[in-house]
Coordinates of C-alpha atoms in Angstrom, one line a residue:
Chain A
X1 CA 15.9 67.3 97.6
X2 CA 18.4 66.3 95.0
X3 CA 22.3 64.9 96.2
X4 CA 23.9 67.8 95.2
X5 CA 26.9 66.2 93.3
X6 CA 25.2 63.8 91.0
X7 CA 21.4 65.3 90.8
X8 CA 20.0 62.5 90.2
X9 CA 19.1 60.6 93.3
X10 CA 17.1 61.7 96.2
X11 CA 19.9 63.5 98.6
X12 CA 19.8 61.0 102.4
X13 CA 23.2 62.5 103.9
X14 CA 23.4 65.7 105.0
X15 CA 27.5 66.5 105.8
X16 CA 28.7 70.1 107.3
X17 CA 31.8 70.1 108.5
X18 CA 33.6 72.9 110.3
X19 CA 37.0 72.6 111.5
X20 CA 38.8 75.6 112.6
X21 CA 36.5 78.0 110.2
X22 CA 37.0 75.4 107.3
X23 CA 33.7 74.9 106.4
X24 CA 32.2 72.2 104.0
X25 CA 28.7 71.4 103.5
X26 CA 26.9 68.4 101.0
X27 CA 23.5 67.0 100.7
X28 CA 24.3 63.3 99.1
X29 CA 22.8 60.4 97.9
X30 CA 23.9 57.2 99.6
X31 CA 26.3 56.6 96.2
X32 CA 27.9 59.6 96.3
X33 CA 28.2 60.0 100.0
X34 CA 30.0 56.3 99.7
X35 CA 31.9 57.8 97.1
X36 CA 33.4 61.0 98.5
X37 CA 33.6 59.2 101.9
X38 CA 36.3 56.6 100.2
X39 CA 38.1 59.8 98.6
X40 CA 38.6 61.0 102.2
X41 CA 36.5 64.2 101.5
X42 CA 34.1 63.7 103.6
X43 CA 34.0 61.6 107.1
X44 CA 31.0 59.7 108.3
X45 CA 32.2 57.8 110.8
X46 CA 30.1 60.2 113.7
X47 CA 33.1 58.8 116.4
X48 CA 35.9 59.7 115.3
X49 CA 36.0 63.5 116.1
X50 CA 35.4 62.5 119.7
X51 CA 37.3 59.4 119.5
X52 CA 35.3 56.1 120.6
X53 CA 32.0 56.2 121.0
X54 CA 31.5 59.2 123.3
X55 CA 27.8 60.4 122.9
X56 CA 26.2 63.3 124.4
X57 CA 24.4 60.8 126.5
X58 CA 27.4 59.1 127.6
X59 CA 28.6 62.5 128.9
X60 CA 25.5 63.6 130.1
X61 CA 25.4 60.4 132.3
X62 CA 28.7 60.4 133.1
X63 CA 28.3 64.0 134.7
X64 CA 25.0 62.4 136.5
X65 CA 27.0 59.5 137.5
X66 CA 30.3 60.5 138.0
X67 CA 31.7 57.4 136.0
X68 CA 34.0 58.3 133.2
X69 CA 32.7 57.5 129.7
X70 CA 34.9 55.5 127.5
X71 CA 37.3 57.9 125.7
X72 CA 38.0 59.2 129.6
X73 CA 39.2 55.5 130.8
X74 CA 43.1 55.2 130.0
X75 CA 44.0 54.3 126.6
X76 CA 45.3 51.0 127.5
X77 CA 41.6 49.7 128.6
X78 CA 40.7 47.6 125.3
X79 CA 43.2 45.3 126.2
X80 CA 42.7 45.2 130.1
X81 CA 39.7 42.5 130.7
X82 CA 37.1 44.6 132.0
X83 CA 34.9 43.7 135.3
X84 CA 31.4 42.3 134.3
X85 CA 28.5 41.7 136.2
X86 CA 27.9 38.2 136.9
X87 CA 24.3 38.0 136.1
X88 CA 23.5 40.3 133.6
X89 CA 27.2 40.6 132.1
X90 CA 27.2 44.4 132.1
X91 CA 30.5 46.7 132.8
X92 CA 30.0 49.3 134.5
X93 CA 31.0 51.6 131.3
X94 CA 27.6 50.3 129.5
X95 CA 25.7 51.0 132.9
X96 CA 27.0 54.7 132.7
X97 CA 25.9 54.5 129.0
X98 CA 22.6 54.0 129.8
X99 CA 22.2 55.5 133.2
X100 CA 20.7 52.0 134.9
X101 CA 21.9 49.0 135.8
X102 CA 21.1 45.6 134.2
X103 CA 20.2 43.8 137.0
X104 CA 20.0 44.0 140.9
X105 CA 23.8 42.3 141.2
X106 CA 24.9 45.0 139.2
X107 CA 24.9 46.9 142.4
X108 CA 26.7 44.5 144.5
X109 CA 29.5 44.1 141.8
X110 CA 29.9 47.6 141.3
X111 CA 28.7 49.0 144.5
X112 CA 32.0 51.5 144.7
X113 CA 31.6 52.4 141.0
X114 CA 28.4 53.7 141.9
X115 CA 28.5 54.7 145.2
X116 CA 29.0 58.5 144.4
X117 CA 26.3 58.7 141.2
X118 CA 24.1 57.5 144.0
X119 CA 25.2 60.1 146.6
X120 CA 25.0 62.9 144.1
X121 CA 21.0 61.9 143.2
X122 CA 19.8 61.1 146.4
X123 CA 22.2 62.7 148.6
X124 CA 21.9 59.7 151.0
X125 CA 23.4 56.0 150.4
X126 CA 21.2 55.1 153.6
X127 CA 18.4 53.1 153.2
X128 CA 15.6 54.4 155.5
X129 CA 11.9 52.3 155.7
X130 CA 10.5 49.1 154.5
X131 CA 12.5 46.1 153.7
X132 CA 11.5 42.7 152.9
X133 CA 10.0 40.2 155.3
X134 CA 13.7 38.0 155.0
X135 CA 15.7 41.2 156.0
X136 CA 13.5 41.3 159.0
X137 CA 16.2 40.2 161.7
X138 CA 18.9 42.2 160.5
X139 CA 17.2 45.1 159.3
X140 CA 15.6 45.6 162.8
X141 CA 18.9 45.0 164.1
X142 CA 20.3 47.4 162.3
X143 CA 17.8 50.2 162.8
X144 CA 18.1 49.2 166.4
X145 CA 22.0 49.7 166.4
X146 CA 21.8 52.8 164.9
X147 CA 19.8 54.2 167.3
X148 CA 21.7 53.6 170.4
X149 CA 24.8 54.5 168.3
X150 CA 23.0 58.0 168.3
X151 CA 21.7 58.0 171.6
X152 CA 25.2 57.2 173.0
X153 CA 26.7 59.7 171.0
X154 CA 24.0 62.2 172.8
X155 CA 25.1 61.1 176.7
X156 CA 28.8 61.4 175.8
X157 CA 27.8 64.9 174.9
X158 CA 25.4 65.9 177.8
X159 CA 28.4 64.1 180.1
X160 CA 26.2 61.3 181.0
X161 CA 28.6 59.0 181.7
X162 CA 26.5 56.0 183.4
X163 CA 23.4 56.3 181.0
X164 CA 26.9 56.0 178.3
X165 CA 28.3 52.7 179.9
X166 CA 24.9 51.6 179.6
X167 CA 24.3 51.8 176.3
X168 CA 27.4 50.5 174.9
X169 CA 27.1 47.5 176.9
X170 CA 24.0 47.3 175.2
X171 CA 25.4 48.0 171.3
X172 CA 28.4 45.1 172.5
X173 CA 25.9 42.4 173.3
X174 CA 23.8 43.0 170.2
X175 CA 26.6 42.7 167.9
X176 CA 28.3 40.0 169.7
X177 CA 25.0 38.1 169.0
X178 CA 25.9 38.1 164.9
Chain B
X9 CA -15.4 52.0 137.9
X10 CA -12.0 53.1 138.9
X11 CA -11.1 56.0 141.1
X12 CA -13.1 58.4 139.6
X13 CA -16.9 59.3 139.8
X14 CA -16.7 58.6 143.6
X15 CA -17.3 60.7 146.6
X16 CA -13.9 62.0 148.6
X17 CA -12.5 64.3 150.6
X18 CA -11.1 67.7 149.3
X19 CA -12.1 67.0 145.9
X20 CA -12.6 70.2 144.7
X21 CA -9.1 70.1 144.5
X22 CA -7.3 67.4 144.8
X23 CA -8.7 64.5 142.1
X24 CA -7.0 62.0 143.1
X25 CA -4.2 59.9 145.3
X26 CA -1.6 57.7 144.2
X27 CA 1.1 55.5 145.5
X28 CA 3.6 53.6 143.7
X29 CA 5.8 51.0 144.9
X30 CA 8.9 49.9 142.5
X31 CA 10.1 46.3 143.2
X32 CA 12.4 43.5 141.6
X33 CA 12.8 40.1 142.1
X34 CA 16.0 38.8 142.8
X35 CA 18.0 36.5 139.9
X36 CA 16.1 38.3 136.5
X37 CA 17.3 40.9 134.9
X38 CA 16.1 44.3 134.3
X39 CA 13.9 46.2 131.4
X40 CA 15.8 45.2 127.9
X41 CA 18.3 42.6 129.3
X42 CA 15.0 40.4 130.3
X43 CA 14.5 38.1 127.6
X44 CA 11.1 37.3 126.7
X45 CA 10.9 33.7 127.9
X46 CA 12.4 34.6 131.0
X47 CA 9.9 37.7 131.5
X48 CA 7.0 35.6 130.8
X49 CA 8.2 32.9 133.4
X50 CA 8.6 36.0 135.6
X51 CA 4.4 36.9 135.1
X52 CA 3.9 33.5 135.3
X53 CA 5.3 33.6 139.1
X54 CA 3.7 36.9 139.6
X55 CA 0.3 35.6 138.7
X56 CA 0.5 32.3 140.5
X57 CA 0.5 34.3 143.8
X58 CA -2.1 37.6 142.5
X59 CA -5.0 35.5 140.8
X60 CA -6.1 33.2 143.9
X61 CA -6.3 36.5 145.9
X62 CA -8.7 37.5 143.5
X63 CA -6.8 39.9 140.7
X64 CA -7.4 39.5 137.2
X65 CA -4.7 39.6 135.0
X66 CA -5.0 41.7 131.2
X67 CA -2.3 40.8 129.2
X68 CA -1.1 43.9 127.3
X69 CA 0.8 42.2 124.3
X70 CA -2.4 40.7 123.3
X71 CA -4.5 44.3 123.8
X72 CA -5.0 46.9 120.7
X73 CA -3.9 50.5 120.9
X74 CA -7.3 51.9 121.5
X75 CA -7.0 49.0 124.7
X76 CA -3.8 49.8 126.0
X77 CA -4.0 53.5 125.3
X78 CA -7.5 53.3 127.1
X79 CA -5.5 52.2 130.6
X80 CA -3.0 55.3 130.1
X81 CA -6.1 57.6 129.5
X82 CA -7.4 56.2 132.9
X83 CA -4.2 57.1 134.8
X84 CA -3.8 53.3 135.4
X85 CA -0.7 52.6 133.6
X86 CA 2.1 54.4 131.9
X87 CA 2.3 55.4 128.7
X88 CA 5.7 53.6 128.7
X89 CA 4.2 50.5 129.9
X90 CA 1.7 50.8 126.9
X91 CA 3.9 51.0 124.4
X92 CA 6.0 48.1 126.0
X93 CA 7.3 45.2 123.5
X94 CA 8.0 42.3 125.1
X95 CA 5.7 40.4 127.6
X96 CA 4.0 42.7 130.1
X97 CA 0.6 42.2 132.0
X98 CA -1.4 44.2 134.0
X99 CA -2.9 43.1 137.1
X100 CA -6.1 44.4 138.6
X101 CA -7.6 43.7 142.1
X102 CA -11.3 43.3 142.2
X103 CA -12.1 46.6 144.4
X104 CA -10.1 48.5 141.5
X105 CA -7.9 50.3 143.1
X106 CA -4.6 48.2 143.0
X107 CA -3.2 48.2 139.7
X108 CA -0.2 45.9 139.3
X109 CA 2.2 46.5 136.3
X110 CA 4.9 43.4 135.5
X111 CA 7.5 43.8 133.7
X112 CA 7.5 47.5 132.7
X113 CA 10.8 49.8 133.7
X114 CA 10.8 47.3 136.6
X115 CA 9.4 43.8 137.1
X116 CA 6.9 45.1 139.8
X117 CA 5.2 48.7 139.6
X118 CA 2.3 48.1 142.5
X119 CA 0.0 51.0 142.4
X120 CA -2.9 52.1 144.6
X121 CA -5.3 55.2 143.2
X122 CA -8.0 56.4 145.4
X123 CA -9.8 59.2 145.0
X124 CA -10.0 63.0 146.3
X125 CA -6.7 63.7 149.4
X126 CA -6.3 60.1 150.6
X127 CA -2.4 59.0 150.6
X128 CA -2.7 57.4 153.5
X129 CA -5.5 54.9 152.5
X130 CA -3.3 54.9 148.8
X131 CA -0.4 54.0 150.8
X132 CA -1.9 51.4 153.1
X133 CA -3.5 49.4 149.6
X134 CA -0.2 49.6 147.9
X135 CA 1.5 48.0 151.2
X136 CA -1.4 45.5 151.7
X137 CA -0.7 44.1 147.8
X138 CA 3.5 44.2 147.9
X139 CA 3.3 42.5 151.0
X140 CA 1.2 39.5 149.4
X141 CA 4.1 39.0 146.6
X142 CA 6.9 40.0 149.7
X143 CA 5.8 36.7 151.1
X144 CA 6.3 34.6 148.1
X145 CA 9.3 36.1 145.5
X146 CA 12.8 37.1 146.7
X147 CA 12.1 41.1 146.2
X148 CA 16.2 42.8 145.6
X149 CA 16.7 44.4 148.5
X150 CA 20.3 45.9 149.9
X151 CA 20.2 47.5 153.7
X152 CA 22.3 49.9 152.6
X153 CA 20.4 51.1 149.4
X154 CA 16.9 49.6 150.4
X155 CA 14.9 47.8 147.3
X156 CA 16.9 47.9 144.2
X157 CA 15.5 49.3 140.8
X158 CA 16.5 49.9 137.4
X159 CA 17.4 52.9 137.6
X160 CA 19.0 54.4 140.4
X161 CA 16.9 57.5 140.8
X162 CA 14.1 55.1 142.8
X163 CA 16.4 53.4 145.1
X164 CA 15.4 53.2 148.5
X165 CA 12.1 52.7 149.3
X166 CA 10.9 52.7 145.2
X167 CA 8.1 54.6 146.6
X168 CA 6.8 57.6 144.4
X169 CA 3.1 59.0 145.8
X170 CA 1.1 61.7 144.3
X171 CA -1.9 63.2 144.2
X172 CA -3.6 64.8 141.0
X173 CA -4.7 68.1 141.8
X174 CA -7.0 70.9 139.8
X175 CA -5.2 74.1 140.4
X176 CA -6.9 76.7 138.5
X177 CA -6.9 79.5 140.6
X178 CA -2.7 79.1 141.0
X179 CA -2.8 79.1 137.6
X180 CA -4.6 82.4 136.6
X181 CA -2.4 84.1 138.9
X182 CA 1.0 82.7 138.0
X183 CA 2.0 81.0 141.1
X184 CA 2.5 77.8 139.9
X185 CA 6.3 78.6 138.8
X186 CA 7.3 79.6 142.2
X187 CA 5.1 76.9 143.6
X188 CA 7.3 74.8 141.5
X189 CA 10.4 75.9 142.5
X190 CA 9.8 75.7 146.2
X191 CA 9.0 72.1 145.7
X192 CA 11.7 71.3 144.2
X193 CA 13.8 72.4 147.0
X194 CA 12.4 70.2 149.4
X195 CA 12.6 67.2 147.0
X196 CA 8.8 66.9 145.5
X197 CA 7.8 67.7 142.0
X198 CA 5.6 69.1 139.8
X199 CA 4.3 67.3 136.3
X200 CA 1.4 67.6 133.9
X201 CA -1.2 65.2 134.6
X202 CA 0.3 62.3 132.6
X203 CA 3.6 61.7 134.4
X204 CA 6.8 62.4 133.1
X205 CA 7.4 64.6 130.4
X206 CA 4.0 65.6 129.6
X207 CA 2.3 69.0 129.5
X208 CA -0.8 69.6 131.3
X209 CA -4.0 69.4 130.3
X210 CA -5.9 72.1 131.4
X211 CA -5.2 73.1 135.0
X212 CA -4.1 69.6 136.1
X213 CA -1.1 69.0 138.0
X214 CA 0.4 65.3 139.6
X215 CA 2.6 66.4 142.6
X216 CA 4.8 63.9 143.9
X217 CA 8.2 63.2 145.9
X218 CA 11.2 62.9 144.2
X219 CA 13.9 61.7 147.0
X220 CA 13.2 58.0 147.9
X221 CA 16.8 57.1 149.6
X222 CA 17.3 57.9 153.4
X223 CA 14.0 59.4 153.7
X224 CA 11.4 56.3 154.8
X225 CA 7.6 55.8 153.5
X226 CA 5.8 57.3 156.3
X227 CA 8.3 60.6 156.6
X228 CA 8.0 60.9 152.4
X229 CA 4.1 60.8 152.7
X230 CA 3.9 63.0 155.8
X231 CA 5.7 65.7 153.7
X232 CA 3.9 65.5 150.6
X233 CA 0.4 65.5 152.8
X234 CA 1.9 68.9 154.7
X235 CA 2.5 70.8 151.3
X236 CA -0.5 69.1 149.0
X237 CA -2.7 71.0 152.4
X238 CA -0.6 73.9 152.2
X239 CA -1.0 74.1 148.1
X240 CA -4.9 73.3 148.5
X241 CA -5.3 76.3 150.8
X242 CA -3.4 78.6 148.4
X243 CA -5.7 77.6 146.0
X244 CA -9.1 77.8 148.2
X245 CA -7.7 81.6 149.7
X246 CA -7.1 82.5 145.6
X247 CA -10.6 81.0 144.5
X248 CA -12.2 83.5 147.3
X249 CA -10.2 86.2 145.9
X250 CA -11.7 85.1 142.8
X251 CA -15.6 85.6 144.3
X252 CA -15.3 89.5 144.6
X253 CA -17.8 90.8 142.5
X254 CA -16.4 91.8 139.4
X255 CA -13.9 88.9 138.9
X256 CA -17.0 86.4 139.6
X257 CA -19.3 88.2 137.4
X258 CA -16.3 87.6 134.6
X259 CA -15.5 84.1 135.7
X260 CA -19.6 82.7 136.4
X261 CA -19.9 84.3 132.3
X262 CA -17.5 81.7 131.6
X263 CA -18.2 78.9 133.4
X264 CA -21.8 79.6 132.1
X265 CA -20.9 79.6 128.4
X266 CA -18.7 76.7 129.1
X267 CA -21.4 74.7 130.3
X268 CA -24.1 75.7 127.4
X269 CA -21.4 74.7 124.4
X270 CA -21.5 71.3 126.5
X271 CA -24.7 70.6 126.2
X272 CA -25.4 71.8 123.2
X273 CA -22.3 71.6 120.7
X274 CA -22.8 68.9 118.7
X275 CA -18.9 68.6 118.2
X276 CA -16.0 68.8 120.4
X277 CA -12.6 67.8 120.6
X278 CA -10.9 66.7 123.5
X279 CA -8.6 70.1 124.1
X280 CA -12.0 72.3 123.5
X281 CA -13.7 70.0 125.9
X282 CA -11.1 70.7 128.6
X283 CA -11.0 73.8 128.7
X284 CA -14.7 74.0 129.2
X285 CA -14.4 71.7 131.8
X286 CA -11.9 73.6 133.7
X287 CA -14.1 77.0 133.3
X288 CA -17.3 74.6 134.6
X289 CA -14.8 72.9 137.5
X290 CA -14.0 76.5 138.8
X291 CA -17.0 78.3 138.3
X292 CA -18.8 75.2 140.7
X293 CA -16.2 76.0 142.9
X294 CA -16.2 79.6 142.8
X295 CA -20.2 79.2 143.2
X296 CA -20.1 77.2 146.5
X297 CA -17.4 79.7 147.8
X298 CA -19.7 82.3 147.5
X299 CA -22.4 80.9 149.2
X300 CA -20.0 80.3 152.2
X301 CA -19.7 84.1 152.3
X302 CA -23.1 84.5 152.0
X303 CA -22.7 86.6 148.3
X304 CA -25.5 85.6 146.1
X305 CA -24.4 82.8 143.6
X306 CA -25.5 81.4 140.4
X307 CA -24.2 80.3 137.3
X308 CA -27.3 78.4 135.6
X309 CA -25.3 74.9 135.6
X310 CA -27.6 72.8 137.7
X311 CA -26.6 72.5 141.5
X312 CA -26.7 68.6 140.8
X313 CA -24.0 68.1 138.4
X314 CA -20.8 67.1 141.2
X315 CA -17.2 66.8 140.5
X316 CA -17.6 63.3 140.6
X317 CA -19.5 63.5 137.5
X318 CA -17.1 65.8 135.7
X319 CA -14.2 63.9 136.5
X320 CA -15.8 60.5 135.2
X321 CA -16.5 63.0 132.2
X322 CA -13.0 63.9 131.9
X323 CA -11.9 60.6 131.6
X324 CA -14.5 59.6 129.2
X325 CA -14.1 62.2 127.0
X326 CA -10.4 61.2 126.4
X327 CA -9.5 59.5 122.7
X328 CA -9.3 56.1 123.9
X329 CA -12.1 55.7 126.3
X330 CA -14.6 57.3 124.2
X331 CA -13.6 55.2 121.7
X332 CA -14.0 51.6 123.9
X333 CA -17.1 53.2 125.4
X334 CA -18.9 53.9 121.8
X335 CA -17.3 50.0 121.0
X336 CA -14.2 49.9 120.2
X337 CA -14.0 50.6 116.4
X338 CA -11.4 52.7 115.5
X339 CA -13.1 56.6 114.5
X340 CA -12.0 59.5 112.6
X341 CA -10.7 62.8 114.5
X342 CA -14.4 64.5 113.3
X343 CA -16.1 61.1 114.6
X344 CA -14.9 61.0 117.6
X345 CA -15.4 64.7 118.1
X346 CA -19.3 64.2 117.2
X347 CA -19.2 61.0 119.7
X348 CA -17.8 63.1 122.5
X349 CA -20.4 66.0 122.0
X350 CA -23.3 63.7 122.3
X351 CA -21.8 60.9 124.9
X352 CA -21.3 64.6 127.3
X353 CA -24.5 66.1 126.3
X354 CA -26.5 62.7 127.0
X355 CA -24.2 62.7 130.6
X356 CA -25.2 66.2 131.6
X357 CA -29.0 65.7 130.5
X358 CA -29.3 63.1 134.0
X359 CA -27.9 65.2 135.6

């Protein structure tokens, strides 16, 4: 297809424009497009209708992540320093961009950033299973904590008073050992 | 040979097990922000501890298409991690069955396929080979959000199991939508038989769970083992409805004609070839069903021919395979389609 304003070079742009019912539509060559675009007729620059930057992708992970996007973050935010992740150097705007982290400190420097994207997949921010041989102590400590936290919970309920005592004298001494 | 063309349990259903295990290793970072030099001192690591316990290491940057694309065919690695840039190597164990990918989406994908309904024995291999590296790297790990991943849909345990099965009876009567749906209520999946995003190839289906925070290992395998049972006994009471006398007559006429264009078409591409394969997979099944009930049988495709056999066939028949199989140079469509009619008719005449 020819640009439809010179009709001599092979048409690359393809511009429709609609605002408010005005409608304008061109297939250019990259001359012409250059052209128009410096008259102000046209506008290429894809951002600017949605100020900064915003793709569909940013929104679409900023609706699975629950992280505002760019154009969302106050106006004031080019100037403001932004956090970065120490290893990878990521923000947490460019992890919402592309819906993963950069690397596994990402999590521990934004862990409240993300806390809620990860509630919303997995609707559970506690690890349940495996862990590695060097988490063994605490991770067993843990597990084990938890489960007379739940037990004692139970005897308050059924009014078991002495099997209650019990077990938090148990839960004391374990964390005392930390 | 891989996990096909052996002998396993519920396999006129189920094809195959799989579990996955998604680990990182603390201090590099992830997919794209990995440079190259730091990825390939990453595999170095890797293959410092695998090789002396015996796995060989295929590096994929080195590999052709036909190579790589070969693997994916097999079900051994993703397509993803085929058409991977930078460094990334493959690591197989010598009883093939624990296939190790570095370096794709993240540094570790540890994989353990065995064949027919075994998760258990999937699960156990998988274990048996993250434990090796567990003792060696620093794996990412948080208590809170258990081994850390990419991307934060595999948080948790990182652990994504599923089984290949051959639904073909849920299939003819539409069930497989609301089979669907249920699933995903309860947090497991439904795919074509190439992972993500793929369609199926005839009647094949890889179910798997989705959630992988707060719910451990054994309780995500338990559940997927409770409804793979539950989906292979939907699909055994529909193949018996399937062996009343009119609908058999019907389906042994195609699995009969399915099986006589595979022995004697002298071409055949992959997409015609699998459809005959699913009407020869069911019409086996719907056969052996029927002589349970005591109905006279038959279909004229020799009692011999197992799905062990078709299964290796399937894989063989596939673009790739074929292609290293028959040598590795590159073929036309129409070549490869005459190569697959005679490398299935010369499989079928041992039979």
């Amino acid at each position: 297809m020819l640009c439809n304003r010179c009709g001599k070079n092979e048409a690359v742009v393809f511009y429709n424009e609609n605002i408010n019912g005005y409608k304008k539509s061109y297939s250019l060559c990259s001359d012409c497009a250059r052209e128009l675009e410096a008259a102000g007729e046209i506008n290429l620059n894809f951002t600017s209708p949605f100020e900064e930057g915003e793709s569909l992708l940013s929104g679409l992970f900023e609706s699975m992540f629950g992280i505002p996007s760019a154009p969302a973050l106050s106006g004031a935010k080019r100037t403001v320093k932004e956090k970065r992740c120490p290893l990878c150097g990521l923000t947490i705007r460019e992890i919402s961009e592309e819906g993963k982290v950069g690397c596994a400190e990402c999590y521990r420097s934004f862990a409240d950033e993300l806390r809620p994207s990860i509630t919303r997949i997995h609707g559970s921010v506690h690890h349940k299973g495996r862990f590695p041989l060097r988490f063994k102590n605490k991770c067993e400590k843990g597990n084990r904590l938890e489960d007379l936290r739940r037990r004692l919970k139970e005897a308050i309920k059924n009014e078991e008073f002495e099997r209650a005592a019990a077990l938090r004298d148990e839960i004391r001494n374990l964390t005392a050992e930390a | 040979m891989a996990w096909y063309g052996k002998k396993s349990v519920d396999n006129d259903v189920v094809l195959s097990s799989r579990v996955r295990l998604a680990r990182n290793v603390e201090g590099y970072p992830f997919g794209r922000h990995l440079t190259d030099d730091r990825a390939r001192e990453l595999i170095g690591k890797i293959g410092a501890i695998l090789t002396p316990s015996g796995y060989e290491a295929v590096d994929f940057t080195g590999l052709d298409m036909i190579g790589a694309t070969a693997y994916v065919e097999e079900h051994i690695v993703s397509p993803e991690f085929a058409g991977e840039k930078g460094p990334h190597t493959l690591f197989k164990n010598d009883k093939k069955n624990v296939y190790i990918m570095t370096c794709e989406e993240d540094h570790l994908r540890i994989q353990c396929i065995t064949p027919g309904f075994s998760l258990d024995e999937a699960y156990a291999g998988a274990i048996e080979a993250e434990s090796l590296l567990d003792s060696s790297l620093n794996l990412a790990f948080d208590e809170k959000l258990g081994y850390l991943t990419h991307c934060p849909t595999n948080l948790g345990t990182g652990m994504r199991a599923s089984v290949m099965m051959f639904l073909p009876a849920i299939t003819k009567f539409g069930k497989l939508s609301s089979i669907a749906r249920q699933l995903s209520k309860i947090g497991l999946t439904v795919r074509g038989s190439y992972g993500e995003g793929s369609g199926s190839t005839g009647c094949l289906y890889q179910i798997s769970n989705q959630v992988t925070l707060g719910v451990s290992e054994e309780e995500s395998i338990e559940k997927l083992k409770n409804i793979v049972a539950s989906i292979v006994d939907q699909e055994r009471k529909l193949r018996d409805a399937m062996t009343k006398d009119d609908v058999w007559n019907s389906v042994a006429d195609a699995s009969a004609r399915a099986y006589g264009t595979l022995t004697y078409a002298r071409m055949l591409s992959f997409s015609e070839f699998m459809k005959l394969w699913c009407d020869v997979r069911l019409g086996i099944a719907l056969d052996n069903a029927r002589k349970m009930n005591g109905q006279p049988g038959g279909t004229g495709i020799p009692s011999s021919l197992s799905y062990e056999t078709l299964d290796t066939l399937f894989i063989e028949s596939q673009p790739a395979v074929l292609t290293l199989l028959s040598g590795g140079t590159p073929m036309s469509p129409a070549e490869r389609d005459l190569r697959r009619a005679d490398a299935i008719k010369r499989r079928l005449a041992v039979v």
